[in-house]
Amino acid sequence: MASAFLSIVQQIIRKGSLKLTLANGETHMIGDGTGETVAARLADQEAEDAIRRDPTMKLGEMYMQGRFILEQGNIYDFLSLVKQNTTNEIFDFKMAMLLVGRIAWQQVKSRMPGNRNKHNVAHHYDLSAKLFDLFLDEDWQYSCAYFEPPGIGLDEAQLAKKRHIAAKLLLEPNQRILEIGSGWGGMGMYLTEATEGADFTGITLSEEQLKVSRDRAEKRGLSERVRFELQDYRTMTGRKFDRIVSVGMFEHVGIGNYPNFFRKVSDLLDDNGVMVLHSIGRPKPSFGTNAFIERYIFPGGYIPSVGEVVPPLEKAGLLVKDVEILPMHYAYTLRHWRERFVARKAEAVALYDEQFFRMWEFYLAGSEIGFRWDELFILQIQIAKNPFAVPDNRNYIARNEARLKEFEARRAPLEKVTF
């Protein structure tokens, strides 16, 4: 009799070629035989049963633990094979109840009054700086790059991302600029050097990122114009900013905190100011985050739909001036990151261990799958209070990008990040 696990896999994989070895040693060829064969093996019965009961969580865990083993192809190849056959991860009532329970708990957590932001940020961003050095670009941009024109490399695409956002900010001399979630300082230094007399403040909850950012600003002679602070946006008071930017941070706010986030933006943004919000988005509400990502990678995170972002934004008295959807650019970015990370596996294992390496490989591969197959995208929203703060056409973006390219040609080369 076929095992319950085998039956599920045979229901899923109709196209493609999967060679599956069960815990009892049986090997089965599954699919229609097309494409490159992916060969996977279950190391023990407990691993097989766990994935059968809860694939969303347990597939990643068993891969981390070396109990779901890829003998031909890699974890991206396996996940891609599954996604090309189905986007449905619910195959029985028990799985449905697991999903409902996780969604309910994530919704409750997102509305809890206690502040878990710093803990959640530290879980990911306070990992060893050497880890991020294994796969990021020369400026340590840990967010979606902008592959325009198509085919450029990762370093060029991350520079294009900064340029594109800066163009939408409509930077002018002597402006006060705030970045909510300032990473390792690359965006802040770019905006400051591109804007005569700019006064920049970047806030983060990561102590590791804060140290690197301050060191980089000092080495570039920007300490008097660039301040990086360990600061929660929710407790900022007493200052108004001409420009606000937030890149790759909104995913960590939590759906229950969107009203508070945009009310604080409204408090901090000058009446004639402009903000650009850059976030991962999805085509419809999901109400919860992937269980593996929530537990191991980004606790407290949530990816919104456009329809979940706009109502609290408008209720805060803010205006949506421009919306741009960037599909596939994060898939390209994640492919670069994963290939770089895997190429330096020995260094990653030396930093942590084999299980940590597989956890991050699974995270990078699974995230790329999300952008290639689950319709995730990058959402850029331009925000203002004054309806006349932004031109009435989008031609200014290309003009500003051309000007910024001239600045980049004159800009001193970036120093290697040190830690």
GROMACS .gro file of C-alpha atoms in nm:
model
  419
    1MET     CA    1   0.000   0.000   0.000
    2ALA     CA    2   0.129   0.342  -0.089
    3SER     CA    3   0.223   0.559   0.209
    4ALA     CA    4   0.010   0.862   0.289
    5PHE     CA    5   0.308   1.084   0.207
    6LEU     CA    6   0.360   0.921  -0.132
    7SER     CA    7  -0.009   0.956  -0.215
    8ILE     CA    8   0.002   1.331  -0.145
    9VAL     CA    9   0.316   1.380  -0.354
   10GLN     CA   10   0.165   1.185  -0.643
   11GLN     CA   11  -0.143   1.410  -0.629
   12ILE     CA   12   0.075   1.720  -0.646
   13ILE     CA   13   0.346   1.637  -0.900
   14ARG     CA   14   0.180   1.584  -1.238
   15LYS     CA   15   0.431   1.771  -1.453
   16GLY     CA   16   0.807   1.737  -1.429
   17SER     CA   17   1.020   1.457  -1.290
   18LEU     CA   18   1.070   1.372  -0.923
   19LYS     CA   19   1.264   1.072  -0.799
   20LEU     CA   20   1.148   1.022  -0.441
   21THR     CA   21   1.305   0.780  -0.194
   22LEU     CA   22   1.084   0.718   0.109
   23ALA     CA   23   1.202   0.647   0.461
   24ASN     CA   24   1.153   0.272   0.407
   25GLY     CA   25   1.394   0.278   0.114
   26GLU     CA   26   1.135   0.255  -0.165
   27THR     CA   27   1.211   0.473  -0.467
   28HIS     CA   28   0.936   0.609  -0.692
   29MET     CA   29   0.944   0.812  -1.012
   30ILE     CA   30   0.670   1.076  -1.002
   31GLY     CA   31   0.546   1.316  -1.271
   32ASP     CA   32   0.531   1.298  -1.649
   33GLY     CA   33   0.907   1.263  -1.694
   34THR     CA   34   0.961   1.606  -1.850
   35GLY     CA   35   1.240   1.843  -1.753
   36GLU     CA   36   1.541   1.785  -1.531
   37THR     CA   37   1.495   1.518  -1.265
   38VAL     CA   38   1.495   1.626  -0.903
   39ALA     CA   39   1.589   1.347  -0.660
   40ALA     CA   40   1.485   1.374  -0.294
   41ARG     CA   41   1.516   1.133  -0.003
   42LEU     CA   42   1.352   1.114   0.340
   43ALA     CA   43   1.603   1.011   0.605
   44ASP     CA   44   1.357   0.865   0.856
   45GLN     CA   45   0.989   0.791   0.910
   46GLU     CA   46   0.943   1.070   1.162
   47ALA     CA   47   1.060   1.327   0.905
   48GLU     CA   48   0.828   1.179   0.642
   49ASP     CA   49   0.529   1.193   0.879
   50ALA     CA   50   0.609   1.547   0.992
   51ILE     CA   51   0.617   1.684   0.636
   52ARG     CA   52   0.294   1.498   0.556
   53ARG     CA   53   0.115   1.664   0.852
   54ASP     CA   54   0.254   2.017   0.816
   55PRO     CA   55   0.449   2.082   0.494
   56THR     CA   56   0.454   2.460   0.535
   57MET     CA   57   0.665   2.435   0.849
   58LYS     CA   58   0.818   2.090   0.848
   59LEU     CA   59   0.963   2.074   0.498
   60GLY     CA   60   1.196   2.361   0.587
   61GLU     CA   61   1.275   2.217   0.928
   62MET     CA   62   1.354   1.871   0.792
   63TYR     CA   63   1.574   2.026   0.523
   64MET     CA   64   1.755   2.228   0.791
   65GLN     CA   65   1.814   1.916   0.996
   66GLY     CA   66   1.944   1.717   0.700
   67ARG     CA   67   1.649   1.477   0.709
   68PHE     CA   68   1.497   1.588   0.375
   69ILE     CA   69   1.788   1.541   0.138
   70LEU     CA   70   1.830   1.657  -0.221
   71GLU     CA   71   2.045   1.405  -0.407
   72GLN     CA   72   1.993   1.561  -0.751
   73GLY     CA   73   1.906   1.928  -0.801
   74ASN     CA   74   1.887   2.174  -0.512
   75ILE     CA   75   1.615   2.298  -0.277
   76TYR     CA   76   1.512   2.572  -0.521
   77ASP     CA   77   1.467   2.310  -0.794
   78PHE     CA   78   1.243   2.103  -0.565
   79LEU     CA   79   1.031   2.399  -0.450
   80SER     CA   80   0.999   2.521  -0.808
   81LEU     CA   81   0.881   2.176  -0.919
   82VAL     CA   82   0.612   2.179  -0.649
   83LYS     CA   83   0.499   2.534  -0.724
   84GLN     CA   84   0.471   2.471  -1.096
   85ASN     CA   85   0.221   2.196  -1.016
   86THR     CA   86   0.020   2.357  -0.738
   87THR     CA   87  -0.005   2.669  -0.522
   88ASN     CA   88  -0.231   2.488  -0.274
   89GLU     CA   89  -0.062   2.381   0.047
   90ILE     CA   90  -0.382   2.259   0.218
   91PHE     CA   91  -0.463   1.896   0.148
   92ASP     CA   92  -0.684   1.797   0.440
   93PHE     CA   93  -0.884   1.932   0.735
   94LYS     CA   94  -0.596   1.914   0.983
   95MET     CA   95  -0.374   2.127   0.759
   96ALA     CA   96  -0.656   2.379   0.722
   97MET     CA   97  -0.693   2.403   1.099
   98LEU     CA   98  -0.318   2.453   1.140
   99LEU     CA   99  -0.330   2.740   0.891
  100VAL     CA  100  -0.631   2.903   1.059
  101GLY     CA  101  -0.467   2.876   1.400
  102ARG     CA  102  -0.143   3.034   1.278
  103ILE     CA  103  -0.327   3.319   1.109
  104ALA     CA  104  -0.529   3.388   1.422
  105TRP     CA  105  -0.217   3.390   1.642
  106GLN     CA  106  -0.026   3.619   1.404
  107GLN     CA  107  -0.321   3.859   1.395
  108VAL     CA  108  -0.332   3.867   1.775
  109LYS     CA  109   0.044   3.924   1.804
  110SER     CA  110   0.033   4.212   1.555
  111ARG     CA  111  -0.213   4.394   1.781
  112MET     CA  112  -0.048   4.330   2.117
  113PRO     CA  113   0.043   4.650   2.307
  114GLY     CA  114   0.387   4.523   2.407
  115ASN     CA  115   0.673   4.643   2.186
  116ARG     CA  116   0.850   4.342   2.031
  117ASN     CA  117   1.002   4.540   1.747
  118LYS     CA  118   1.356   4.550   1.882
  119HIS     CA  119   1.353   4.179   1.965
  120ASN     CA  120   1.220   4.090   1.621
  121VAL     CA  121   1.478   4.307   1.445
  122ALA     CA  122   1.763   4.168   1.653
  123HIS     CA  123   1.659   3.813   1.565
  124HIS     CA  124   1.759   3.876   1.203
  125TYR     CA  125   1.965   4.191   1.163
  126ASP     CA  126   2.194   4.144   1.463
  127LEU     CA  127   2.340   3.828   1.315
  128SER     CA  128   2.711   3.843   1.237
  129ALA     CA  129   2.795   4.116   0.988
  130LYS     CA  130   3.021   3.861   0.819
  131LEU     CA  131   2.711   3.661   0.723
  132PHE     CA  132   2.565   3.945   0.518
  133ASP     CA  133   2.904   4.014   0.363
  134LEU     CA  134   2.882   3.670   0.200
  135PHE     CA  135   2.605   3.766  -0.041
  136LEU     CA  136   2.516   4.137  -0.043
  137ASP     CA  137   2.642   4.396  -0.292
  138GLU     CA  138   2.928   4.636  -0.222
  139ASP     CA  139   2.694   4.883  -0.046
  140TRP     CA  140   2.517   4.618   0.164
  141GLN     CA  141   2.169   4.688   0.030
  142TYR     CA  142   1.949   4.424   0.193
  143SER     CA  143   1.635   4.497  -0.009
  144CYS     CA  144   1.510   4.449  -0.363
  145ALA     CA  145   1.738   4.579  -0.637
  146TYR     CA  146   1.609   4.750  -0.953
  147PHE     CA  147   1.723   4.570  -1.267
  148GLU     CA  148   1.683   4.858  -1.508
  149PRO     CA  149   1.812   4.819  -1.771
  150PRO     CA  150   1.754   4.442  -1.769
  151GLY     CA  151   2.057   4.219  -1.740
  152ILE     CA  152   2.273   4.443  -1.521
  153GLY     CA  153   2.463   4.296  -1.226
  154LEU     CA  154   2.364   4.312  -0.861
  155ASP     CA  155   2.587   4.609  -0.772
  156GLU     CA  156   2.451   4.813  -1.064
  157ALA     CA  157   2.094   4.713  -0.985
  158GLN     CA  158   2.123   4.818  -0.620
  159LEU     CA  159   2.263   5.152  -0.732
  160ALA     CA  160   1.971   5.184  -0.975
  161LYS     CA  161   1.731   5.118  -0.685
  162LYS     CA  162   1.878   5.402  -0.480
  163ARG     CA  163   1.870   5.630  -0.783
  164HIS     CA  164   1.506   5.546  -0.861
  165ILE     CA  165   1.393   5.615  -0.506
  166ALA     CA  166   1.598   5.934  -0.481
  167ALA     CA  167   1.442   6.057  -0.806
  168LYS     CA  168   1.092   6.009  -0.661
  169LEU     CA  169   1.187   6.196  -0.343
  170LEU     CA  170   1.237   6.518  -0.541
  171LEU     CA  171   1.542   6.612  -0.338
  172GLU     CA  172   1.632   6.979  -0.299
  173PRO     CA  173   1.924   7.155  -0.124
  174ASN     CA  174   1.926   7.188   0.255
  175GLN     CA  175   1.642   6.945   0.318
  176ARG     CA  176   1.596   6.741   0.636
  177ILE     CA  177   1.571   6.374   0.543
  178LEU     CA  178   1.455   6.084   0.762
  179GLU     CA  179   1.501   5.716   0.683
  180ILE     CA  180   1.286   5.475   0.884
  181GLY     CA  181   1.487   5.154   0.893
  182SER     CA  182   1.830   5.274   0.780
  183GLY     CA  183   2.004   4.936   0.736
  184TRP     CA  184   2.381   4.961   0.703
  185GLY     CA  185   2.367   5.324   0.596
  186GLY     CA  186   2.403   5.301   0.219
  187MET     CA  187   2.081   5.476   0.125
  188GLY     CA  188   2.138   5.755   0.376
  189MET     CA  189   2.488   5.828   0.253
  190TYR     CA  190   2.371   5.824  -0.109
  191LEU     CA  191   2.087   6.071  -0.043
  192THR     CA  192   2.311   6.299   0.162
  193GLU     CA  193   2.594   6.312  -0.091
  194ALA     CA  194   2.345   6.367  -0.374
  195THR     CA  195   2.182   6.666  -0.201
  196GLU     CA  196   2.368   6.987  -0.123
  197GLY     CA  197   2.334   7.081   0.243
  198ALA     CA  198   2.118   6.779   0.327
  199ASP     CA  199   2.069   6.695   0.695
  200PHE     CA  200   2.003   6.322   0.726
  201THR     CA  201   1.872   6.113   1.016
  202GLY     CA  202   1.853   5.735   0.989
  203ILE     CA  203   1.685   5.526   1.256
  204THR     CA  204   1.723   5.154   1.321
  205LEU     CA  205   1.653   4.903   1.597
  206SER     CA  206   1.956   4.692   1.510
  207GLU     CA  207   2.263   4.761   1.721
  208GLU     CA  208   2.487   4.582   1.470
  209GLN     CA  209   2.358   4.792   1.179
  210LEU     CA  210   2.396   5.107   1.387
  211LYS     CA  211   2.764   5.040   1.453
  212VAL     CA  212   2.841   4.968   1.088
  213SER     CA  213   2.644   5.271   0.966
  214ARG     CA  214   2.817   5.515   1.198
  215ASP     CA  215   3.157   5.377   1.107
  216ARG     CA  216   3.086   5.409   0.734
  217ALA     CA  217   2.957   5.767   0.768
  218GLU     CA  218   3.263   5.869   0.966
  219LYS     CA  219   3.500   5.719   0.712
  220ARG     CA  220   3.328   5.913   0.432
  221GLY     CA  221   3.348   6.238   0.628
  222LEU     CA  222   2.971   6.264   0.667
  223SER     CA  223   2.937   6.257   1.045
  224GLU     CA  224   2.828   6.622   1.067
  225ARG     CA  225   2.549   6.575   0.810
  226VAL     CA  226   2.447   6.215   0.876
  227ARG     CA  227   2.317   6.084   1.207
  228PHE     CA  228   2.225   5.721   1.269
  229GLU     CA  229   2.025   5.657   1.583
  230LEU     CA  230   1.898   5.353   1.774
  231GLN     CA  231   1.539   5.471   1.770
  232ASP     CA  232   1.187   5.333   1.734
  233TYR     CA  233   0.987   5.545   1.491
  234ARG     CA  234   0.689   5.530   1.727
  235THR     CA  235   0.866   5.732   1.995
  236MET     CA  236   1.009   6.005   1.771
  237THR     CA  237   0.886   6.355   1.860
  238GLY     CA  238   0.961   6.719   1.805
  239ARG     CA  239   1.106   6.708   1.454
  240LYS     CA  240   0.964   6.763   1.107
  241PHE     CA  241   1.128   6.629   0.792
  242ASP     CA  242   1.109   6.749   0.434
  243ARG     CA  243   1.166   6.400   0.301
  244ILE     CA  244   1.104   6.055   0.450
  245VAL     CA  245   1.210   5.726   0.297
  246SER     CA  246   1.155   5.371   0.417
  247VAL     CA  247   1.293   5.075   0.225
  248GLY     CA  248   1.229   4.714   0.326
  249MET     CA  249   1.111   4.806   0.675
  250PHE     CA  250   0.732   4.821   0.636
  251GLU     CA  251   0.717   4.439   0.613
  252HIS     CA  252   0.814   4.434   0.983
  253VAL     CA  253   0.549   4.680   1.106
  254GLY     CA  254   0.268   4.424   1.136
  255ILE     CA  255  -0.078   4.470   0.994
  256GLY     CA  256  -0.224   4.575   1.329
  257ASN     CA  257   0.019   4.868   1.348
  258TYR     CA  258  -0.046   5.027   1.008
  259PRO     CA  259  -0.270   5.304   1.148
  260ASN     CA  260  -0.007   5.398   1.407
  261PHE     CA  261   0.270   5.389   1.147
  262PHE     CA  262   0.098   5.632   0.911
  263ARG     CA  263  -0.017   5.862   1.192
  264LYS     CA  264   0.346   5.890   1.300
  265VAL     CA  265   0.454   5.954   0.939
  266SER     CA  266   0.195   6.232   0.924
  267ASP     CA  267   0.335   6.381   1.246
  268LEU     CA  268   0.693   6.370   1.117
  269LEU     CA  269   0.638   6.484   0.757
  270ASP     CA  270   0.644   6.855   0.677
  271ASP     CA  271   0.326   6.995   0.523
  272ASN     CA  272   0.509   7.027   0.189
  273GLY     CA  273   0.708   6.708   0.235
  274VAL     CA  274   0.733   6.391   0.030
  275MET     CA  275   0.779   6.029   0.137
  276VAL     CA  276   0.864   5.715  -0.060
  277LEU     CA  277   0.763   5.383   0.093
  278HIS     CA  278   0.925   5.073  -0.059
  279SER     CA  279   0.784   4.740   0.057
  280ILE     CA  280   0.714   4.387  -0.052
  281GLY     CA  281   0.350   4.352  -0.154
  282ARG     CA  282   0.105   4.085  -0.258
  283PRO     CA  283  -0.204   4.086  -0.485
  284LYS     CA  284  -0.454   4.009  -0.209
  285PRO     CA  285  -0.460   3.990   0.172
  286SER     CA  286  -0.310   3.678   0.327
  287PHE     CA  287  -0.376   3.764   0.695
  288GLY     CA  288  -0.064   3.572   0.801
  289THR     CA  289   0.300   3.502   0.713
  290ASN     CA  290   0.458   3.176   0.598
  291ALA     CA  291   0.508   2.967   0.911
  292PHE     CA  292   0.874   2.886   0.847
  293ILE     CA  293   0.965   3.249   0.773
  294GLU     CA  294   0.772   3.367   1.080
  295ARG     CA  295   0.949   3.127   1.316
  296TYR     CA  296   1.304   3.123   1.186
  297ILE     CA  297   1.368   3.433   0.975
  298PHE     CA  298   1.136   3.733   1.027
  299PRO     CA  299   0.923   3.700   1.342
  300GLY     CA  300   0.641   3.952   1.350
  301GLY     CA  301   0.654   4.026   0.978
  302TYR     CA  302   0.363   4.063   0.738
  303ILE     CA  303   0.345   4.127   0.362
  304PRO     CA  304   0.052   4.356   0.276
  305SER     CA  305  -0.166   4.396  -0.028
  306VAL     CA  306  -0.206   4.743  -0.176
  307GLY     CA  307  -0.562   4.743  -0.046
  308GLU     CA  308  -0.439   4.692   0.311
  309VAL     CA  309  -0.192   4.982   0.293
  310VAL     CA  310  -0.397   5.262   0.140
  311PRO     CA  311  -0.692   5.293   0.387
  312PRO     CA  312  -0.481   5.356   0.702
  313LEU     CA  313  -0.256   5.586   0.498
  314GLU     CA  314  -0.550   5.801   0.388
  315LYS     CA  315  -0.710   5.796   0.734
  316ALA     CA  316  -0.388   5.951   0.865
  317GLY     CA  317  -0.445   6.253   0.639
  318LEU     CA  318  -0.183   6.150   0.383
  319LEU     CA  319  -0.219   6.148   0.005
  320VAL     CA  320  -0.110   5.877  -0.236
  321LYS     CA  321   0.070   6.061  -0.516
  322ASP     CA  322   0.219   5.770  -0.709
  323VAL     CA  323   0.212   5.390  -0.695
  324GLU     CA  324   0.457   5.171  -0.884
  325ILE     CA  325   0.457   4.791  -0.889
  326LEU     CA  326   0.791   4.623  -0.962
  327PRO     CA  327   0.730   4.256  -1.045
  328MET     CA  328   1.011   4.000  -1.062
  329HIS     CA  329   1.289   4.238  -0.953
  330TYR     CA  330   1.309   4.070  -0.612
  331ALA     CA  331   1.321   3.726  -0.775
  332TYR     CA  332   1.627   3.842  -0.968
  333THR     CA  333   1.778   3.991  -0.649
  334LEU     CA  334   1.721   3.675  -0.448
  335ARG     CA  335   1.873   3.462  -0.722
  336HIS     CA  336   2.193   3.670  -0.700
  337TRP     CA  337   2.194   3.647  -0.320
  338ARG     CA  338   2.134   3.271  -0.312
  339GLU     CA  339   2.401   3.196  -0.572
  340ARG     CA  340   2.653   3.413  -0.387
  341PHE     CA  341   2.559   3.257  -0.051
  342VAL     CA  342   2.582   2.897  -0.175
  343ALA     CA  343   2.914   2.969  -0.347
  344ARG     CA  344   3.055   3.066  -0.006
  345LYS     CA  345   2.898   2.780   0.188
  346ALA     CA  346   3.217   2.689   0.372
  347GLU     CA  347   3.242   3.039   0.517
  348ALA     CA  348   2.875   3.039   0.622
  349VAL     CA  349   2.916   2.701   0.793
  350ALA     CA  350   3.229   2.824   0.968
  351LEU     CA  351   3.037   3.127   1.099
  352TYR     CA  352   2.748   2.921   1.234
  353ASP     CA  353   2.696   2.557   1.132
  354GLU     CA  354   2.557   2.333   0.860
  355GLN     CA  355   2.201   2.359   0.989
  356PHE     CA  356   2.212   2.739   0.985
  357PHE     CA  357   2.343   2.733   0.630
  358ARG     CA  358   2.055   2.510   0.517
  359MET     CA  359   1.804   2.728   0.701
  360TRP     CA  360   1.921   3.037   0.512
  361GLU     CA  361   1.946   2.852   0.183
  362PHE     CA  362   1.584   2.740   0.228
  363TYR     CA  363   1.479   3.097   0.317
  364LEU     CA  364   1.648   3.247   0.010
  365ALA     CA  365   1.516   2.976  -0.223
  366GLY     CA  366   1.165   2.989  -0.080
  367SER     CA  367   1.158   3.368  -0.105
  368GLU     CA  368   1.261   3.356  -0.470
  369ILE     CA  369   0.982   3.104  -0.532
  370GLY     CA  370   0.737   3.351  -0.378
  371PHE     CA  371   0.830   3.622  -0.627
  372ARG     CA  372   0.841   3.389  -0.926
  373TRP     CA  373   0.530   3.182  -0.860
  374ASP     CA  374   0.315   3.340  -0.584
  375GLU     CA  375   0.278   3.685  -0.744
  376LEU     CA  376   0.469   3.875  -0.477
  377PHE     CA  377   0.607   4.209  -0.594
  378ILE     CA  378   0.769   4.531  -0.480
  379LEU     CA  379   0.538   4.820  -0.403
  380GLN     CA  380   0.663   5.181  -0.410
  381ILE     CA  381   0.418   5.443  -0.286
  382GLN     CA  382   0.493   5.814  -0.305
  383ILE     CA  383   0.317   6.001  -0.024
  384ALA     CA  384   0.254   6.368   0.049
  385LYS     CA  385   0.020   6.599   0.242
  386ASN     CA  386   0.009   6.882  -0.010
  387PRO     CA  387  -0.147   6.777  -0.344
  388PHE     CA  388   0.094   7.012  -0.523
  389ALA     CA  389   0.412   6.876  -0.359
  390VAL     CA  390   0.466   6.644  -0.658
  391PRO     CA  391   0.452   6.732  -1.031
  392ASP     CA  392   0.141   6.640  -1.230
  393ASN     CA  393   0.333   6.398  -1.455
  394ARG     CA  394   0.602   6.133  -1.412
  395ASN     CA  395   0.859   6.285  -1.650
  396TYR     CA  396   1.051   6.428  -1.355
  397ILE     CA  397   1.160   6.078  -1.250
  398ALA     CA  398   1.366   6.022  -1.564
  399ARG     CA  399   1.507   6.376  -1.546
  400ASN     CA  400   1.609   6.331  -1.184
  401GLU     CA  401   1.765   5.993  -1.257
  402ALA     CA  402   1.976   6.148  -1.536
  403ARG     CA  403   2.097   6.416  -1.294
  404LEU     CA  404   2.174   6.153  -1.029
  405LYS     CA  405   2.380   5.952  -1.278
  406GLU     CA  406   2.597   6.261  -1.325
  407PHE     CA  407   2.639   6.279  -0.945
  408GLU     CA  408   2.733   5.909  -0.933
  409ALA     CA  409   3.005   5.963  -1.193
  410ARG     CA  410   3.165   6.220  -0.962
  411ARG     CA  411   3.105   6.035  -0.636
  412ALA     CA  412   3.400   5.881  -0.454
  413PRO     CA  413   3.408   5.500  -0.471
  414LEU     CA  414   3.251   5.314  -0.181
  415GLU     CA  415   3.488   5.178   0.078
  416LYS     CA  416   3.467   4.810   0.166
  417VAL     CA  417   3.241   4.757   0.466
  418THR     CA  418   3.442   4.652   0.769
  419PHE     CA  419   3.331   4.479   1.087
   0.00000   0.00000   0.00000
